[in-house]
Structure formats: C-alpha cells, structure tokens
Amino acid sequence: MSDEKEILSILSFDEFKNLSVSLNKSLKGSKSIKRLSIQCTNYDYQNLDTRIRITNGKSEIMQKIGDWKSDVRQEISIPLKSDSDLILKTLKILRNITKGENIQTSIIQLENTVYKQKDFEIKLTHQFGKKDVYNCEIEVFDSKLDPKDIASNFNIPLHLPDHTAEFWKNWSESVNLSADGLSDKEMLEIISEYIKI
C-alpha cells in the first residue's frame, strides 16, 4: 500500500511533442511503458476505483482510494499471474461485485514515457482507443514537494481536469473502448496483446 501525491495536466498534441523534446534534453533515464487497464468504475463513489492493470506484460489488480479531487490518494496492489484466462475471470468477478446504476467498465490503453528521479516522477502519456489524447502526470515522493512547483521548473503547461464524476465519465466514453458488450473472445484478444510484451 502506498500514498500518491500527484497532479495531472491534459495536453494538446503540440504541447505533448514539445514537452517530450524538452524533457529528453533535461532529464536522463526515461523508461517506456505500455499499459492496459480495465477499470470498473461506479461513479456514485468518487473515492474508489478498481482496475486490472497490465504493465509491460506484468499483471495486477489495483485499487485507488481517496477523492479524485485530492492531491493524495492511496494505492493497494495485488500481483496477478499474467495469464489471459485468469485475468478475464478476475475481471468478471470485479464486474459482478461492482453494482449500481452508474457503472462503467473501460478499456484504457496507454503508452507512457516515465522520467523517474529521486524525489519525483514525470510521466508523459499517449492514451488511445476511440481517439488519441495526451497528458502529463507529476508525482512527488517527498511530501514536502509540490507537484505544481515541479511543473513550473520544467515548463509543463497545467490544464488541470475537472475532477468530477461527470467529467471522467464523459472523458472515458469519448476516449476509451468499453468492455461492456464485448465477448470473452474479444476481451481475451485484447488482454493477450498486452501480456505478450
């Protein structure tokens, strides 16, 4: 279990491209990450989201706890065996226990470039599915640091999202594929693609 102190900025493609060039010049040791998250969200509960996450072939079930508007959220992670059938069964259990009228199961596909430093991390993200979008996440590991100060130091444009259920629901519907209505075969094909990495 760990706490996060972070901010997210939504970028235009040009901002993303320019920031990528400038960060590659000023920060060393970037790492590329390809990630699939299958997120079960009940928008009536803004302090909780649960997902299966496959990062560079490694699988886990992960839950974030804390209000979306907060700079600090808690993460709980349990490793999963990177097996497509097991992941699909785990997803079915998550969907069965996520009940309510305001549920969304999203297929979130990301390509990240991560610049991890001693006291902070900057992550540039290209998210795709129905369309391509770009953002930058700044996370600090030292509680005395402010992510906005890191943004200022590296000339990162700040376009903070409106952290409401309505905003994120609309974002997900416009950007991500939906797991609802996909067959087991279609889900297994998507999951298998990310396990092979």
Short mmCIF file of C-alpha atoms in Angstrom, two decimals:
data_model
loop_
_atom_site.label_atom_id
_atom_site.label_comp_id
_atom_site.label_asym_id
_atom_site.label_seq_id
_atom_site.Cartn_x
_atom_site.Cartn_y
_atom_site.Cartn_z
CA MET A 1 0.00 0.00 0.00
CA SER A 2 1.32 3.46 -0.89
CA ASP A 3 0.20 7.07 -0.93
CA GLU A 4 0.31 9.21 -4.07
CA LYS A 5 0.77 12.97 -4.23
CA GLU A 6 0.29 13.99 -7.83
CA ILE A 7 -1.34 16.22 -10.41
CA LEU A 8 -2.49 15.54 -13.95
CA SER A 9 -2.37 18.01 -16.83
CA ILE A 10 -4.22 17.42 -20.11
CA LEU A 11 -2.06 18.42 -23.08
CA SER A 12 -2.57 19.18 -26.75
CA PHE A 13 -0.56 17.07 -29.20
CA ASP A 14 1.82 20.00 -29.84
CA GLU A 15 2.36 20.55 -26.09
CA PHE A 16 2.98 16.83 -25.65
CA LYS A 17 5.50 16.72 -28.51
CA ASN A 18 7.37 19.86 -27.35
CA LEU A 19 7.44 18.68 -23.74
CA SER A 20 8.81 15.30 -24.82
CA VAL A 21 11.72 17.03 -26.59
CA SER A 22 12.49 19.33 -23.65
CA LEU A 23 12.28 16.57 -21.01
CA ASN A 24 14.54 14.29 -23.06
CA LYS A 25 17.12 17.08 -23.02
CA SER A 26 16.85 17.96 -19.32
CA LEU A 27 16.16 14.56 -17.67
CA LYS A 28 18.05 11.32 -18.17
CA GLY A 29 16.96 7.72 -17.84
CA SER A 30 13.47 7.75 -19.35
CA LYS A 31 11.59 4.46 -19.47
CA SER A 32 8.86 3.38 -21.93
CA ILE A 33 5.77 1.67 -20.56
CA LYS A 34 2.90 0.05 -22.44
CA ARG A 35 -0.15 -0.43 -20.26
CA LEU A 36 -3.66 -1.83 -20.38
CA SER A 37 -6.08 -1.00 -17.57
CA ILE A 38 -9.55 -2.50 -17.42
CA GLN A 39 -11.28 -0.25 -14.94
CA CYS A 40 -14.58 -0.94 -13.18
CA THR A 41 -15.94 2.40 -12.02
CA ASN A 42 -19.04 3.20 -10.01
CA TYR A 43 -19.39 6.96 -10.46
CA ASP A 44 -21.62 7.18 -7.38
CA TYR A 45 -18.47 6.55 -5.28
CA GLN A 46 -15.82 9.13 -6.15
CA ASN A 47 -13.33 7.87 -3.57
CA LEU A 48 -12.70 4.46 -5.12
CA ASP A 49 -11.65 2.95 -8.41
CA THR A 50 -10.65 -0.63 -9.06
CA ARG A 51 -8.86 -1.99 -12.10
CA ILE A 52 -6.87 -4.81 -13.57
CA ARG A 53 -3.61 -3.38 -14.84
CA ILE A 54 -1.09 -4.98 -17.20
CA THR A 55 2.17 -3.01 -17.39
CA ASN A 56 4.84 -4.22 -19.81
CA GLY A 57 3.41 -7.73 -19.51
CA LYS A 58 3.09 -7.77 -15.69
CA SER A 59 -0.41 -8.04 -14.26
CA GLU A 60 -2.02 -6.83 -11.03
CA ILE A 61 -5.33 -5.92 -9.53
CA MET A 62 -5.12 -2.37 -8.24
CA GLN A 63 -7.41 -0.10 -6.27
CA LYS A 64 -7.08 3.64 -5.71
CA ILE A 65 -8.70 5.07 -2.59
CA GLY A 66 -9.33 8.75 -1.95
CA ASP A 67 -11.31 11.54 -3.51
CA TRP A 68 -10.43 12.29 -7.16
CA LYS A 69 -10.05 15.97 -6.24
CA SER A 70 -7.39 15.19 -3.64
CA ASP A 71 -3.68 15.50 -4.39
CA VAL A 72 -3.07 12.43 -2.20
CA ARG A 73 -4.61 9.00 -2.87
CA GLN A 74 -3.78 5.56 -1.57
CA GLU A 75 -2.97 2.60 -3.85
CA ILE A 76 -3.46 -1.07 -2.99
CA SER A 77 -1.96 -3.58 -5.41
CA ILE A 78 -2.03 -7.38 -5.60
CA PRO A 79 0.06 -9.13 -8.27
CA LEU A 80 -1.73 -11.46 -10.67
CA LYS A 81 -0.32 -14.26 -12.77
CA SER A 82 -0.05 -12.97 -16.35
CA ASP A 83 -2.50 -15.50 -17.74
CA SER A 84 -5.28 -14.32 -20.07
CA ASP A 85 -7.94 -16.72 -18.75
CA LEU A 86 -7.18 -15.85 -15.10
CA ILE A 87 -7.33 -12.13 -15.87
CA LEU A 88 -10.66 -12.50 -17.68
CA LYS A 89 -12.13 -14.46 -14.73
CA THR A 90 -10.84 -11.81 -12.29
CA LEU A 91 -12.45 -9.10 -14.44
CA LYS A 92 -15.79 -10.95 -14.38
CA ILE A 93 -15.65 -11.09 -10.56
CA LEU A 94 -14.89 -7.34 -10.38
CA ARG A 95 -17.79 -6.56 -12.70
CA ASN A 96 -20.14 -8.80 -10.70
CA ILE A 97 -19.37 -7.02 -7.42
CA THR A 98 -19.44 -3.51 -8.94
CA LYS A 99 -23.18 -2.89 -8.73
CA GLY A 100 -25.30 0.19 -9.28
CA GLU A 101 -26.93 2.39 -11.91
CA ASN A 102 -23.83 4.45 -12.71
CA ILE A 103 -21.27 1.77 -13.71
CA GLN A 104 -18.70 1.89 -16.48
CA THR A 105 -16.09 -0.72 -17.43
CA SER A 106 -13.43 0.95 -19.56
CA ILE A 107 -10.53 -0.46 -21.57
CA ILE A 108 -7.76 2.10 -21.05
CA GLN A 109 -4.75 1.78 -23.36
CA LEU A 110 -1.64 3.84 -22.65
CA GLU A 111 1.87 4.40 -23.91
CA ASN A 112 3.94 6.22 -21.29
CA THR A 113 7.38 7.77 -21.13
CA VAL A 114 8.42 7.97 -17.48
CA TYR A 115 11.17 10.23 -16.15
CA LYS A 116 11.80 8.91 -12.64
CA GLN A 117 14.07 10.98 -10.43
CA LYS A 118 14.97 10.64 -6.74
CA ASP A 119 12.16 12.86 -5.38
CA PHE A 120 9.64 13.00 -8.21
CA GLU A 121 8.42 11.37 -11.40
CA ILE A 122 7.09 12.94 -14.60
CA LYS A 123 5.01 10.72 -16.85
CA LEU A 124 4.04 11.68 -20.40
CA THR A 125 1.09 9.66 -21.65
CA HIS A 126 -0.46 8.94 -25.02
CA GLN A 127 -3.89 7.39 -24.41
CA PHE A 128 -5.84 5.82 -27.26
CA GLY A 129 -8.91 3.74 -28.04
CA LYS A 130 -11.67 5.68 -29.74
CA LYS A 131 -9.33 8.66 -30.19
CA ASP A 132 -5.85 9.86 -29.19
CA VAL A 133 -5.33 12.12 -26.16
CA TYR A 134 -2.24 13.28 -24.29
CA ASN A 135 -1.39 14.22 -20.71
CA CYS A 136 1.38 14.70 -18.20
CA GLU A 137 1.31 13.40 -14.62
CA ILE A 138 3.66 14.69 -11.96
CA GLU A 139 4.08 12.63 -8.79
CA VAL A 140 6.29 13.60 -5.85
CA PHE A 141 7.82 11.09 -3.42
CA ASP A 142 8.86 13.72 -0.87
CA SER A 143 5.77 15.11 0.90
CA LYS A 144 7.49 18.49 1.25
CA LEU A 145 7.50 18.93 -2.53
CA ASP A 146 4.58 20.36 -4.50
CA PRO A 147 3.87 18.85 -7.95
CA LYS A 148 2.95 22.34 -9.23
CA ASP A 149 6.47 23.55 -8.41
CA ILE A 150 7.93 20.65 -10.43
CA ALA A 151 5.64 21.63 -13.32
CA SER A 152 6.90 25.21 -13.13
CA ASN A 153 10.56 24.09 -13.01
CA PHE A 154 10.17 22.07 -16.21
CA ASN A 155 7.79 24.43 -18.06
CA ILE A 156 4.96 21.90 -18.04
CA PRO A 157 1.67 23.52 -19.10
CA LEU A 158 -1.01 22.98 -16.48
CA HIS A 159 -4.50 22.26 -17.79
CA LEU A 160 -5.99 20.50 -14.79
CA PRO A 161 -9.09 18.39 -15.40
CA ASP A 162 -12.36 18.97 -13.62
CA HIS A 163 -12.25 16.07 -11.15
CA THR A 164 -15.95 15.25 -11.18
CA ALA A 165 -17.77 12.03 -11.97
CA GLU A 166 -19.41 13.72 -14.98
CA PHE A 167 -16.05 14.87 -16.42
CA TRP A 168 -14.36 11.46 -16.09
CA LYS A 169 -17.40 9.55 -17.33
CA ASN A 170 -17.56 11.74 -20.45
CA TRP A 171 -13.78 11.51 -20.90
CA SER A 172 -13.85 7.73 -20.71
CA GLU A 173 -16.81 7.42 -23.08
CA SER A 174 -15.11 9.64 -25.67
CA VAL A 175 -11.56 8.21 -25.38
CA ASN A 176 -11.70 4.58 -24.21
CA LEU A 177 -13.21 1.41 -25.56
CA SER A 178 -15.94 -0.12 -23.42
CA ALA A 179 -15.64 -3.67 -22.07
CA ASP A 180 -19.44 -3.85 -21.83
CA GLY A 181 -20.84 -5.84 -24.71
CA LEU A 182 -17.52 -7.40 -25.77
CA SER A 183 -17.42 -11.19 -26.00
CA ASP A 184 -14.99 -13.30 -23.96
CA LYS A 185 -13.05 -13.95 -27.17
CA GLU A 186 -12.69 -10.22 -27.90
CA MET A 187 -11.59 -9.48 -24.32
CA LEU A 188 -9.06 -12.33 -24.40
CA GLU A 189 -7.59 -10.95 -27.64
CA ILE A 190 -7.07 -7.52 -26.05
CA ILE A 191 -5.65 -8.93 -22.81
CA SER A 192 -3.32 -11.32 -24.68
CA GLU A 193 -1.86 -8.48 -26.73
CA TYR A 194 -0.62 -6.75 -23.55
CA ILE A 195 0.58 -9.91 -21.80
CA LYS A 196 2.91 -10.76 -24.71
CA ILE A 197 5.02 -7.61 -24.22
#
